[in-house]
Amino acid sequence: MRQEFEKDHHHTALDRLFRYAEFLKFGEVHIKFDHATGLRAIIAIHNSKRGPALGGCRLVHYATSDDALEDALRLAHMMSLKAAISNLPHGGAKAVLLLPSHEIHDRKKYMEVFAGFVQDLNGRYITAVDSGTDTSDMNIIATITSYVSGYATANDDGNPSPYTGFGVRRGIEAAVKFRLGKDNLEGIHVAIQGVGHAGYALAKELHAAGARLTLADVNQPMLERCAAEFGATICPPNAIYDVVADVFAPCAFGSILNLETIKRLRVPIVAGSANNQLAHQHYSVVLREHNILYAPDFVINSGGLIYCAAMYAHADPAKARIQVGGLYDTLMTIFNRSHLENRSTSEIAEMIALEALR
Ligand code: NAD
């Protein structure tokens, strides 16, 4: 997929955008600048067939605006698949805010201007937290527009990460049952890459379920806190791929599964929260050839989205948790079909999601 957007000298950035958008079957792309706050924002709406498009708002640094645009398109496409496979009444979208080189002087004003941009789309896009934004930003956005989820209310802190962590745990339980024939996680060894919001929530879930943990992160204080809290072993960031374990759980960033890292893995299962784990679509087939069971990222990490959809509908968070628990069955279906149809788990998951998008 990624190579579709590769830079070449014969086409302009806009030519490449249209080609890539056509490949992913978009959709709309909206752009906003604001001189006063330095806001440079892209909202990519992939598909609204199932309902208003829901997707997080990312505030990160990009080397070029082409990279930001590519990220917005890719992530919005994945949000459509995620919403569809979980049967949510939403399409997929993503907002990408290009982190300015200078500090954001007035974050409140910056978020208010972004909220105005969301409001201008009249509900076709609903925003939520993602890398670089948090619940406090959503609280500001909620003062300007109602097209937002993941903000604090009287009974709920608005944080989706515990739901993501719970969903990944359910996915790991399904994978362990399917691949290792075990009904619980007692004594199962999981190597987690990244103990940020999602990785920490996962570590907490796994520890409570009796799993043994090896953790890696570049944030040393956070790593030491987790090691103490969960009695976990610490390993250097680059050594996490070599850990002999039952499960490798990527929970830091995308594109970490490539030919080099796959060769190093010493686990029968890869199942984690990170988005876009495969550096190339084809690597799901390579994982299968290495006899590694891969839990497709957009399925196993959809707990946060399920929670945000429920919160937007003012539904009971307890019901959202039950729905997230159902990821066990969704993944078990994917594993079984992958085995029976001799196709990679990613191919099967995409087929099911695309069917639900028709
Ligand atoms: P985060 O920024 O809170 O956590 C990422 C962690 O990875 C940080 O602790 C960071 O220090 C660590 N890290 C960075 N470089 C590393 C390296 N080289 N080795 C090991 N660790 C490293 O982000 P998050 O919200 O926890 O999200 C993590 C991944 O999960 C992302 O890909 C995100 O898109 C995905 N995801 C998160 C959620 C959620 O609810 N938080 C939902 C769906 C998907």
Tab-separated table of C-alpha atoms and ligand atoms in Angstrom:
chain	number	residue	atom	x	y	z
A	1	MET	CA	0.000	0.000	0.000
A	2	ARG	CA	2.723	2.372	1.090
A	3	GLN	CA	4.621	2.241	-2.189
A	4	GLU	CA	1.584	3.777	-3.932
A	5	PHE	CA	2.529	7.126	-2.400
A	6	GLU	CA	6.231	6.881	-3.135
A	7	LYS	CA	7.784	10.086	-4.390
A	8	ASP	CA	8.693	10.283	-8.049
A	9	HIS	CA	9.805	13.091	-10.326
A	10	HIS	CA	7.050	12.816	-12.919
A	11	HIS	CA	4.073	13.610	-10.710
A	12	THR	CA	3.202	16.518	-8.431
A	13	ALA	CA	2.259	15.994	-4.785
A	14	LEU	CA	-1.391	16.500	-5.767
A	15	ASP	CA	-1.140	13.860	-8.530
A	16	ARG	CA	0.213	11.402	-5.978
A	17	LEU	CA	-2.510	12.343	-3.492
A	18	PHE	CA	-5.250	11.627	-6.037
A	19	ARG	CA	-3.631	8.325	-7.038
A	20	TYR	CA	-3.309	7.192	-3.448
A	21	ALA	CA	-6.833	8.383	-2.596
A	22	GLU	CA	-8.170	6.413	-5.551
A	23	PHE	CA	-6.242	3.330	-4.436
A	24	LEU	CA	-7.750	3.556	-0.923
A	25	LYS	CA	-11.195	4.496	-2.313
A	26	PHE	CA	-11.521	7.903	-0.633
A	27	GLY	CA	-13.449	10.035	0.481
A	28	GLU	CA	-12.767	13.650	1.293
A	29	VAL	CA	-9.716	15.542	2.503
A	30	HIS	CA	-10.050	18.932	4.252
A	31	ILE	CA	-7.216	21.311	5.096
A	32	LYS	CA	-7.126	24.269	7.499
A	33	PHE	CA	-4.450	26.887	8.312
A	34	ASP	CA	-4.600	29.411	11.104
A	35	HIS	CA	-1.916	32.075	11.225
A	36	ALA	CA	-2.581	33.243	14.770
A	37	THR	CA	-2.129	29.829	16.431
A	38	GLY	CA	0.098	28.110	13.836
A	39	LEU	CA	-2.527	25.387	13.285
A	40	ARG	CA	-1.915	23.299	10.166
A	41	ALA	CA	-4.566	20.587	10.117
A	42	ILE	CA	-5.689	17.830	7.753
A	43	ILE	CA	-8.954	15.929	8.211
A	44	ALA	CA	-9.231	12.859	5.985
A	45	ILE	CA	-12.677	11.253	5.807
A	46	HIS	CA	-12.403	7.855	4.188
A	47	ASN	CA	-15.942	6.531	4.214
A	48	SER	CA	-19.283	7.512	5.765
A	49	LYS	CA	-21.466	4.659	4.495
A	50	ARG	CA	-22.001	3.165	7.955
A	51	GLY	CA	-22.454	6.548	9.665
A	52	PRO	CA	-20.498	9.710	10.585
A	53	ALA	CA	-16.759	9.116	10.349
A	54	LEU	CA	-14.991	8.723	13.703
A	55	GLY	CA	-11.234	8.854	14.236
A	56	GLY	CA	-8.573	10.280	16.516
A	57	CYS	CA	-6.719	13.556	16.242
A	58	ARG	CA	-2.950	13.158	16.006
A	59	LEU	CA	-0.557	16.009	16.887
A	60	VAL	CA	2.932	14.897	15.863
A	61	HIS	CA	5.988	16.111	14.001
A	62	TYR	CA	6.253	15.239	10.295
A	63	ALA	CA	9.356	15.709	8.146
A	64	THR	CA	7.188	16.939	5.250
A	65	SER	CA	3.530	17.815	4.700
A	66	ASP	CA	3.375	14.947	2.146
A	67	ASP	CA	4.204	12.554	4.998
A	68	ALA	CA	1.406	14.077	7.094
A	69	LEU	CA	-1.080	13.724	4.266
A	70	GLU	CA	-0.077	10.125	3.629
A	71	ASP	CA	-0.470	9.344	7.328
A	72	ALA	CA	-3.937	10.937	7.418
A	73	LEU	CA	-5.112	8.913	4.401
A	74	ARG	CA	-3.652	5.635	5.584
A	75	LEU	CA	-4.987	5.978	9.117
A	76	ALA	CA	-8.465	7.104	7.988
A	77	HIS	CA	-8.680	4.055	5.719
A	78	MET	CA	-7.732	1.823	8.645
A	79	MET	CA	-10.371	3.491	10.854
A	80	SER	CA	-13.037	2.521	8.298
A	81	LEU	CA	-11.908	-1.109	8.475
A	82	LYS	CA	-11.792	-0.945	12.281
A	83	ALA	CA	-15.303	0.475	12.612
A	84	ALA	CA	-16.681	-1.978	10.056
A	85	ILE	CA	-15.193	-5.131	11.608
A	86	SER	CA	-16.600	-4.130	15.018
A	87	ASN	CA	-19.971	-3.377	13.435
A	88	LEU	CA	-19.977	0.232	14.661
A	89	PRO	CA	-22.374	2.796	13.136
A	90	HIS	CA	-19.434	4.892	11.922
A	91	GLY	CA	-17.168	5.462	8.978
A	92	GLY	CA	-13.419	6.031	9.245
A	93	ALA	CA	-11.538	9.318	9.439
A	94	LYS	CA	-8.408	10.838	10.945
A	95	ALA	CA	-7.257	14.327	11.823
A	96	VAL	CA	-3.567	15.079	11.565
A	97	LEU	CA	-2.214	18.265	13.133
A	98	LEU	CA	1.333	19.105	12.051
A	99	LEU	CA	3.284	19.903	15.208
A	100	PRO	CA	4.868	23.351	14.663
A	101	SER	CA	8.662	23.651	14.968
A	102	HIS	CA	8.116	26.330	17.644
A	103	GLU	CA	6.203	25.664	20.853
A	104	ILE	CA	2.396	26.017	20.718
A	105	HIS	CA	2.052	29.257	22.719
A	106	ASP	CA	-1.643	28.954	23.530
A	107	ARG	CA	-2.754	25.314	23.390
A	108	LYS	CA	-6.305	26.186	24.443
A	109	LYS	CA	-6.746	28.611	21.546
A	110	TYR	CA	-5.047	26.125	19.174
A	111	MET	CA	-7.519	23.377	20.140
A	112	GLU	CA	-10.457	25.800	19.924
A	113	VAL	CA	-9.537	26.695	16.335
A	114	PHE	CA	-9.249	22.990	15.499
A	115	ALA	CA	-12.659	22.422	17.155
A	116	GLY	CA	-14.123	25.139	14.902
A	117	PHE	CA	-12.739	23.254	11.885
A	118	VAL	CA	-14.440	20.049	13.114
A	119	GLN	CA	-17.698	21.965	13.700
A	120	ASP	CA	-17.570	23.370	10.140
A	121	LEU	CA	-17.828	19.800	8.798
A	122	ASN	CA	-21.281	19.568	10.398
A	123	GLY	CA	-20.891	16.144	11.985
A	124	ARG	CA	-19.375	14.315	9.010
A	125	TYR	CA	-16.267	13.922	11.223
A	126	ILE	CA	-16.156	13.134	14.977
A	127	THR	CA	-12.801	13.661	16.659
A	128	ALA	CA	-11.119	11.829	19.580
A	129	VAL	CA	-7.692	11.376	21.207
A	130	ASP	CA	-4.666	9.949	19.420
A	131	SER	CA	-0.863	10.289	19.653
A	132	GLY	CA	0.057	13.752	20.899
A	133	THR	CA	-3.409	14.691	22.171
A	134	ASP	CA	-5.142	13.749	25.392
A	135	THR	CA	-8.389	14.008	27.310
A	136	SER	CA	-7.654	17.600	28.395
A	137	ASP	CA	-7.527	18.631	24.692
A	138	MET	CA	-10.867	16.890	24.086
A	139	ASN	CA	-12.312	18.761	27.077
A	140	ILE	CA	-11.408	22.058	25.336
A	141	ILE	CA	-12.756	20.843	21.967
A	142	ALA	CA	-16.042	19.805	23.631
A	143	THR	CA	-16.663	23.452	24.624
A	144	ILE	CA	-16.849	24.397	20.909
A	145	THR	CA	-18.329	21.346	19.169
A	146	SER	CA	-20.367	18.287	20.115
A	147	TYR	CA	-18.636	16.242	17.381
A	148	VAL	CA	-16.075	14.868	19.840
A	149	SER	CA	-15.561	11.810	22.036
A	150	GLY	CA	-13.013	10.938	24.724
A	151	TYR	CA	-13.544	13.954	27.005
A	152	ALA	CA	-14.147	13.803	30.764
A	153	THR	CA	-17.698	13.679	32.126
A	154	ALA	CA	-19.037	13.437	35.692
A	155	ASN	CA	-18.837	9.592	35.644
A	156	ASP	CA	-16.058	8.871	33.198
A	157	ASP	CA	-12.502	10.152	32.654
A	158	GLY	CA	-12.826	9.772	28.857
A	159	ASN	CA	-9.616	7.749	28.493
A	160	PRO	CA	-9.891	5.006	25.818
A	161	SER	CA	-6.534	3.301	26.590
A	162	PRO	CA	-7.830	0.909	29.303
A	163	TYR	CA	-10.379	-0.360	26.745
A	164	THR	CA	-7.629	-0.795	24.166
A	165	GLY	CA	-5.553	-2.710	26.734
A	166	PHE	CA	-8.500	-4.934	27.633
A	167	GLY	CA	-9.223	-5.654	23.946
A	168	VAL	CA	-5.594	-6.609	23.295
A	169	ARG	CA	-5.673	-8.924	26.309
A	170	ARG	CA	-8.816	-10.618	24.896
A	171	GLY	CA	-7.034	-10.937	21.543
A	172	ILE	CA	-3.998	-12.502	23.209
A	173	GLU	CA	-6.294	-14.937	25.035
A	174	ALA	CA	-7.823	-15.982	21.696
A	175	ALA	CA	-4.376	-16.368	20.091
A	176	VAL	CA	-3.061	-18.395	23.049
A	177	LYS	CA	-6.089	-20.681	22.887
A	178	PHE	CA	-5.825	-21.113	19.112
A	179	ARG	CA	-2.057	-21.535	18.857
A	180	LEU	CA	-1.048	-23.019	22.233
A	181	GLY	CA	-4.320	-24.694	23.280
A	182	LYS	CA	-4.348	-22.929	26.659
A	183	ASP	CA	-7.555	-21.563	28.206
A	184	ASN	CA	-5.916	-18.828	30.291
A	185	LEU	CA	-2.806	-16.643	30.484
A	186	GLU	CA	-1.367	-18.109	33.703
A	187	GLY	CA	2.418	-18.328	33.176
A	188	ILE	CA	2.235	-17.115	29.551
A	189	HIS	CA	5.299	-14.993	28.759
A	190	VAL	CA	4.560	-11.742	26.892
A	191	ALA	CA	7.268	-9.358	25.591
A	192	ILE	CA	5.802	-5.843	25.326
A	193	GLN	CA	7.413	-3.139	23.181
A	194	GLY	CA	6.340	0.217	24.648
A	195	VAL	CA	4.590	0.814	27.952
A	196	GLY	CA	2.862	4.120	27.157
A	197	HIS	CA	-0.911	4.548	27.408
A	198	ALA	CA	-1.904	1.325	25.639
A	199	GLY	CA	1.145	-0.792	26.621
A	200	TYR	CA	0.761	0.082	30.293
A	201	ALA	CA	-2.967	-0.780	30.234
A	202	LEU	CA	-2.121	-4.099	28.555
A	203	ALA	CA	0.642	-4.897	31.066
A	204	LYS	CA	-1.815	-4.282	33.904
A	205	GLU	CA	-4.399	-6.616	32.327
A	206	LEU	CA	-1.840	-9.350	31.633
A	207	HIS	CA	-0.298	-9.132	35.091
A	208	ALA	CA	-3.760	-9.502	36.652
A	209	ALA	CA	-4.307	-12.584	34.454
A	210	GLY	CA	-1.104	-14.229	35.733
A	211	ALA	CA	1.132	-13.633	32.703
A	212	ARG	CA	4.916	-13.140	32.952
A	213	LEU	CA	6.168	-9.915	31.366
A	214	THR	CA	9.313	-8.656	29.676
A	215	LEU	CA	9.138	-4.939	28.877
A	216	ALA	CA	11.088	-2.498	26.691
A	217	ASP	CA	10.696	1.272	26.386
A	218	VAL	CA	12.923	4.275	25.766
A	219	ASN	CA	11.257	6.047	28.695
A	220	GLN	CA	13.395	4.664	31.539
A	221	PRO	CA	11.374	6.032	34.511
A	222	MET	CA	8.133	4.613	33.062
A	223	LEU	CA	9.849	1.286	32.397
A	224	GLU	CA	11.147	1.046	35.954
A	225	ARG	CA	7.736	1.966	37.362
A	226	CYS	CA	6.095	-0.827	35.337
A	227	ALA	CA	8.804	-3.357	36.199
A	228	ALA	CA	8.226	-2.695	39.898
A	229	GLU	CA	4.426	-2.684	39.636
A	230	PHE	CA	4.203	-5.902	37.611
A	231	GLY	CA	7.350	-7.741	38.742
A	232	ALA	CA	8.480	-7.592	35.105
A	233	THR	CA	11.874	-8.110	33.478
A	234	ILE	CA	13.344	-5.131	31.609
A	235	CYS	CA	15.155	-5.472	28.289
A	236	PRO	CA	16.920	-2.902	26.055
A	237	PRO	CA	14.668	-1.464	23.298
A	238	ASN	CA	16.403	-3.165	20.391
A	239	ALA	CA	16.618	-6.564	22.138
A	240	ILE	CA	12.842	-6.993	22.487
A	241	TYR	CA	12.660	-8.737	19.069
A	242	ASP	CA	15.017	-11.487	20.291
A	243	VAL	CA	13.183	-12.368	23.502
A	244	VAL	CA	12.133	-16.033	23.661
A	245	ALA	CA	8.483	-15.754	24.744
A	246	ASP	CA	4.942	-16.902	23.918
A	247	VAL	CA	3.769	-13.531	22.616
A	248	PHE	CA	5.413	-10.400	21.186
A	249	ALA	CA	3.129	-7.386	21.777
A	250	PRO	CA	4.108	-4.286	19.752
A	251	CYS	CA	2.620	-1.304	21.611
A	252	ALA	CA	4.926	1.576	20.646
A	253	PHE	CA	4.733	2.573	16.960
A	254	GLY	CA	4.020	1.291	13.456
A	255	SER	CA	6.037	-0.434	10.688
A	256	ILE	CA	8.044	-2.541	13.137
A	257	LEU	CA	7.393	-5.868	11.408
A	258	ASN	CA	9.791	-6.088	8.480
A	259	LEU	CA	11.981	-8.829	6.983
A	260	GLU	CA	14.787	-8.182	9.438
A	261	THR	CA	12.671	-8.105	12.625
A	262	ILE	CA	10.453	-11.040	11.598
A	263	LYS	CA	13.574	-13.213	11.176
A	264	ARG	CA	14.647	-12.333	14.708
A	265	LEU	CA	11.317	-13.093	16.436
A	266	ARG	CA	11.373	-16.116	18.791
A	267	VAL	CA	7.624	-16.234	19.505
A	268	PRO	CA	4.663	-18.183	18.084
A	269	ILE	CA	2.285	-15.171	18.395
A	270	VAL	CA	2.417	-11.449	17.541
A	271	ALA	CA	-0.454	-9.509	19.110
A	272	GLY	CA	-0.259	-5.877	20.245
A	273	SER	CA	-1.909	-2.458	20.148
A	274	ALA	CA	0.271	-0.553	17.673
A	275	ASN	CA	-1.351	0.695	14.480
A	276	ASN	CA	0.111	-0.297	11.095
A	277	GLN	CA	2.502	-2.874	12.557
A	278	LEU	CA	3.361	-4.374	9.163
A	279	ALA	CA	5.957	-2.347	7.240
A	280	HIS	CA	4.328	-3.824	4.130
A	281	GLN	CA	1.006	-5.658	3.710
A	282	HIS	CA	2.844	-8.707	2.361
A	283	TYR	CA	4.601	-9.288	5.704
A	284	SER	CA	1.434	-10.879	7.093
A	285	VAL	CA	2.146	-13.699	4.621
A	286	VAL	CA	5.807	-13.785	5.703
A	287	LEU	CA	4.740	-14.095	9.356
A	288	ARG	CA	2.519	-17.014	8.373
A	289	GLU	CA	5.429	-18.637	6.533
A	290	HIS	CA	7.468	-18.319	9.745
A	291	ASN	CA	4.634	-20.102	11.576
A	292	ILE	CA	3.853	-17.000	13.633
A	293	LEU	CA	0.176	-16.294	14.350
A	294	TYR	CA	-0.474	-12.586	13.724
A	295	ALA	CA	-3.474	-10.833	15.309
A	296	PRO	CA	-4.333	-8.101	12.747
A	297	ASP	CA	-3.664	-4.719	14.362
A	298	PHE	CA	-6.844	-2.947	13.289
A	299	VAL	CA	-8.925	-5.701	14.900
A	300	ILE	CA	-7.076	-6.347	18.155
A	301	ASN	CA	-6.583	-2.636	18.943
A	302	SER	CA	-10.175	-1.551	18.270
A	303	GLY	CA	-11.198	-1.465	21.965
A	304	GLY	CA	-10.489	2.287	22.213
A	305	LEU	CA	-12.623	3.001	19.148
A	306	ILE	CA	-15.479	0.857	20.489
A	307	TYR	CA	-15.315	2.857	23.718
A	308	CYS	CA	-15.250	6.234	21.855
A	309	ALA	CA	-18.273	5.211	19.747
A	310	ALA	CA	-20.177	4.213	22.909
A	311	MET	CA	-19.231	7.431	24.674
A	312	TYR	CA	-20.318	9.531	21.688
A	313	ALA	CA	-23.705	7.761	21.808
A	314	HIS	CA	-23.894	8.392	25.601
A	315	ALA	CA	-24.055	4.614	26.125
A	316	ASP	CA	-23.039	2.820	29.310
A	317	PRO	CA	-19.228	2.228	29.387
A	318	ALA	CA	-19.947	-1.195	30.946
A	319	LYS	CA	-21.694	-2.172	27.698
A	320	ALA	CA	-18.687	-0.965	25.718
A	321	ARG	CA	-16.471	-3.221	27.838
A	322	ILE	CA	-18.679	-6.223	27.036
A	323	GLN	CA	-18.436	-5.408	23.330
A	324	VAL	CA	-14.642	-5.079	23.600
A	325	GLY	CA	-14.578	-8.525	25.257
A	326	GLY	CA	-16.183	-9.852	22.063
A	327	LEU	CA	-12.890	-9.242	20.223
A	328	TYR	CA	-11.975	-12.736	21.460
A	329	ASP	CA	-14.634	-14.243	19.157
A	330	THR	CA	-13.883	-11.913	16.242
A	331	LEU	CA	-10.220	-12.897	16.330
A	332	MET	CA	-10.975	-16.583	16.823
A	333	THR	CA	-13.119	-16.469	13.646
A	334	ILE	CA	-10.246	-14.802	11.766
A	335	PHE	CA	-7.693	-17.390	13.002
A	336	ASN	CA	-9.965	-20.288	12.063
A	337	ARG	CA	-10.722	-18.917	8.607
A	338	SER	CA	-7.052	-18.151	7.983
A	339	HIS	CA	-6.236	-21.791	8.790
A	340	LEU	CA	-9.086	-23.259	6.723
A	341	GLU	CA	-8.694	-20.934	3.715
A	342	ASN	CA	-4.897	-20.981	3.760
A	343	ARG	CA	-4.644	-17.171	3.725
A	344	SER	CA	-2.965	-14.754	6.108
A	345	THR	CA	-4.953	-13.433	9.065
A	346	SER	CA	-4.670	-9.858	7.685
A	347	GLU	CA	-6.185	-10.882	4.357
A	348	ILE	CA	-9.113	-12.564	6.130
A	349	ALA	CA	-9.674	-9.584	8.465
A	350	GLU	CA	-9.664	-7.132	5.542
A	351	MET	CA	-12.070	-9.323	3.582
A	352	ILE	CA	-14.530	-9.382	6.505
A	353	ALA	CA	-14.219	-5.597	7.048
A	354	LEU	CA	-14.594	-4.749	3.346
A	355	GLU	CA	-17.682	-6.959	3.164
A	356	ALA	CA	-19.187	-4.942	6.057
A	357	LEU	CA	-18.304	-1.696	4.203
A	358	ARG	CA	-20.249	-2.556	1.026
B	1	NAD	P1	2.170	6.376	23.817
B	1	NAD	O1	2.913	7.484	23.141
B	1	NAD	O2	1.448	6.654	25.085
B	1	NAD	O3	3.139	5.125	24.068
B	1	NAD	C1	4.162	4.742	23.206
B	1	NAD	C2	5.295	4.233	24.075
B	1	NAD	O4	6.304	3.675	23.227
B	1	NAD	C3	5.960	5.335	24.901
B	1	NAD	O5	6.063	4.936	26.256
B	1	NAD	C4	7.324	5.486	24.249
B	1	NAD	O6	8.346	5.894	25.167
B	1	NAD	C5	7.557	4.065	23.761
B	1	NAD	N1	8.607	3.951	22.745
B	1	NAD	C6	9.024	4.868	21.845
B	1	NAD	N2	10.052	4.383	21.141
B	1	NAD	C7	10.286	3.129	21.591
B	1	NAD	C8	11.225	2.114	21.255
B	1	NAD	N3	12.142	2.288	20.294
B	1	NAD	N4	11.167	0.929	21.923
B	1	NAD	C9	10.253	0.728	22.897
B	1	NAD	N5	9.360	1.666	23.267
B	1	NAD	C10	9.366	2.842	22.614
B	1	NAD	O7	1.150	5.831	22.704
B	1	NAD	P2	-0.093	4.862	22.946
B	1	NAD	O8	-1.335	5.662	22.987
B	1	NAD	O9	0.223	3.896	24.022
B	1	NAD	O10	-0.101	4.092	21.534
B	1	NAD	C11	0.860	3.101	21.222
B	1	NAD	C12	0.492	2.448	19.892
B	1	NAD	O11	-0.822	1.861	20.011
B	1	NAD	C13	0.378	3.453	18.730
B	1	NAD	O12	0.738	2.802	17.532
B	1	NAD	C14	-1.101	3.802	18.701
B	1	NAD	O13	-1.524	4.250	17.421
B	1	NAD	C15	-1.712	2.445	19.052
B	1	NAD	N6	-3.067	2.540	19.601
B	1	NAD	C16	-3.281	3.104	20.826
B	1	NAD	C17	-4.566	3.176	21.334
B	1	NAD	C18	-4.840	3.773	22.694
B	1	NAD	O14	-5.992	3.644	23.176
B	1	NAD	N7	-3.872	4.403	23.343
B	1	NAD	C19	-5.652	2.668	20.584
B	1	NAD	C20	-5.388	2.059	19.347
B	1	NAD	C21	-4.092	2.003	18.857
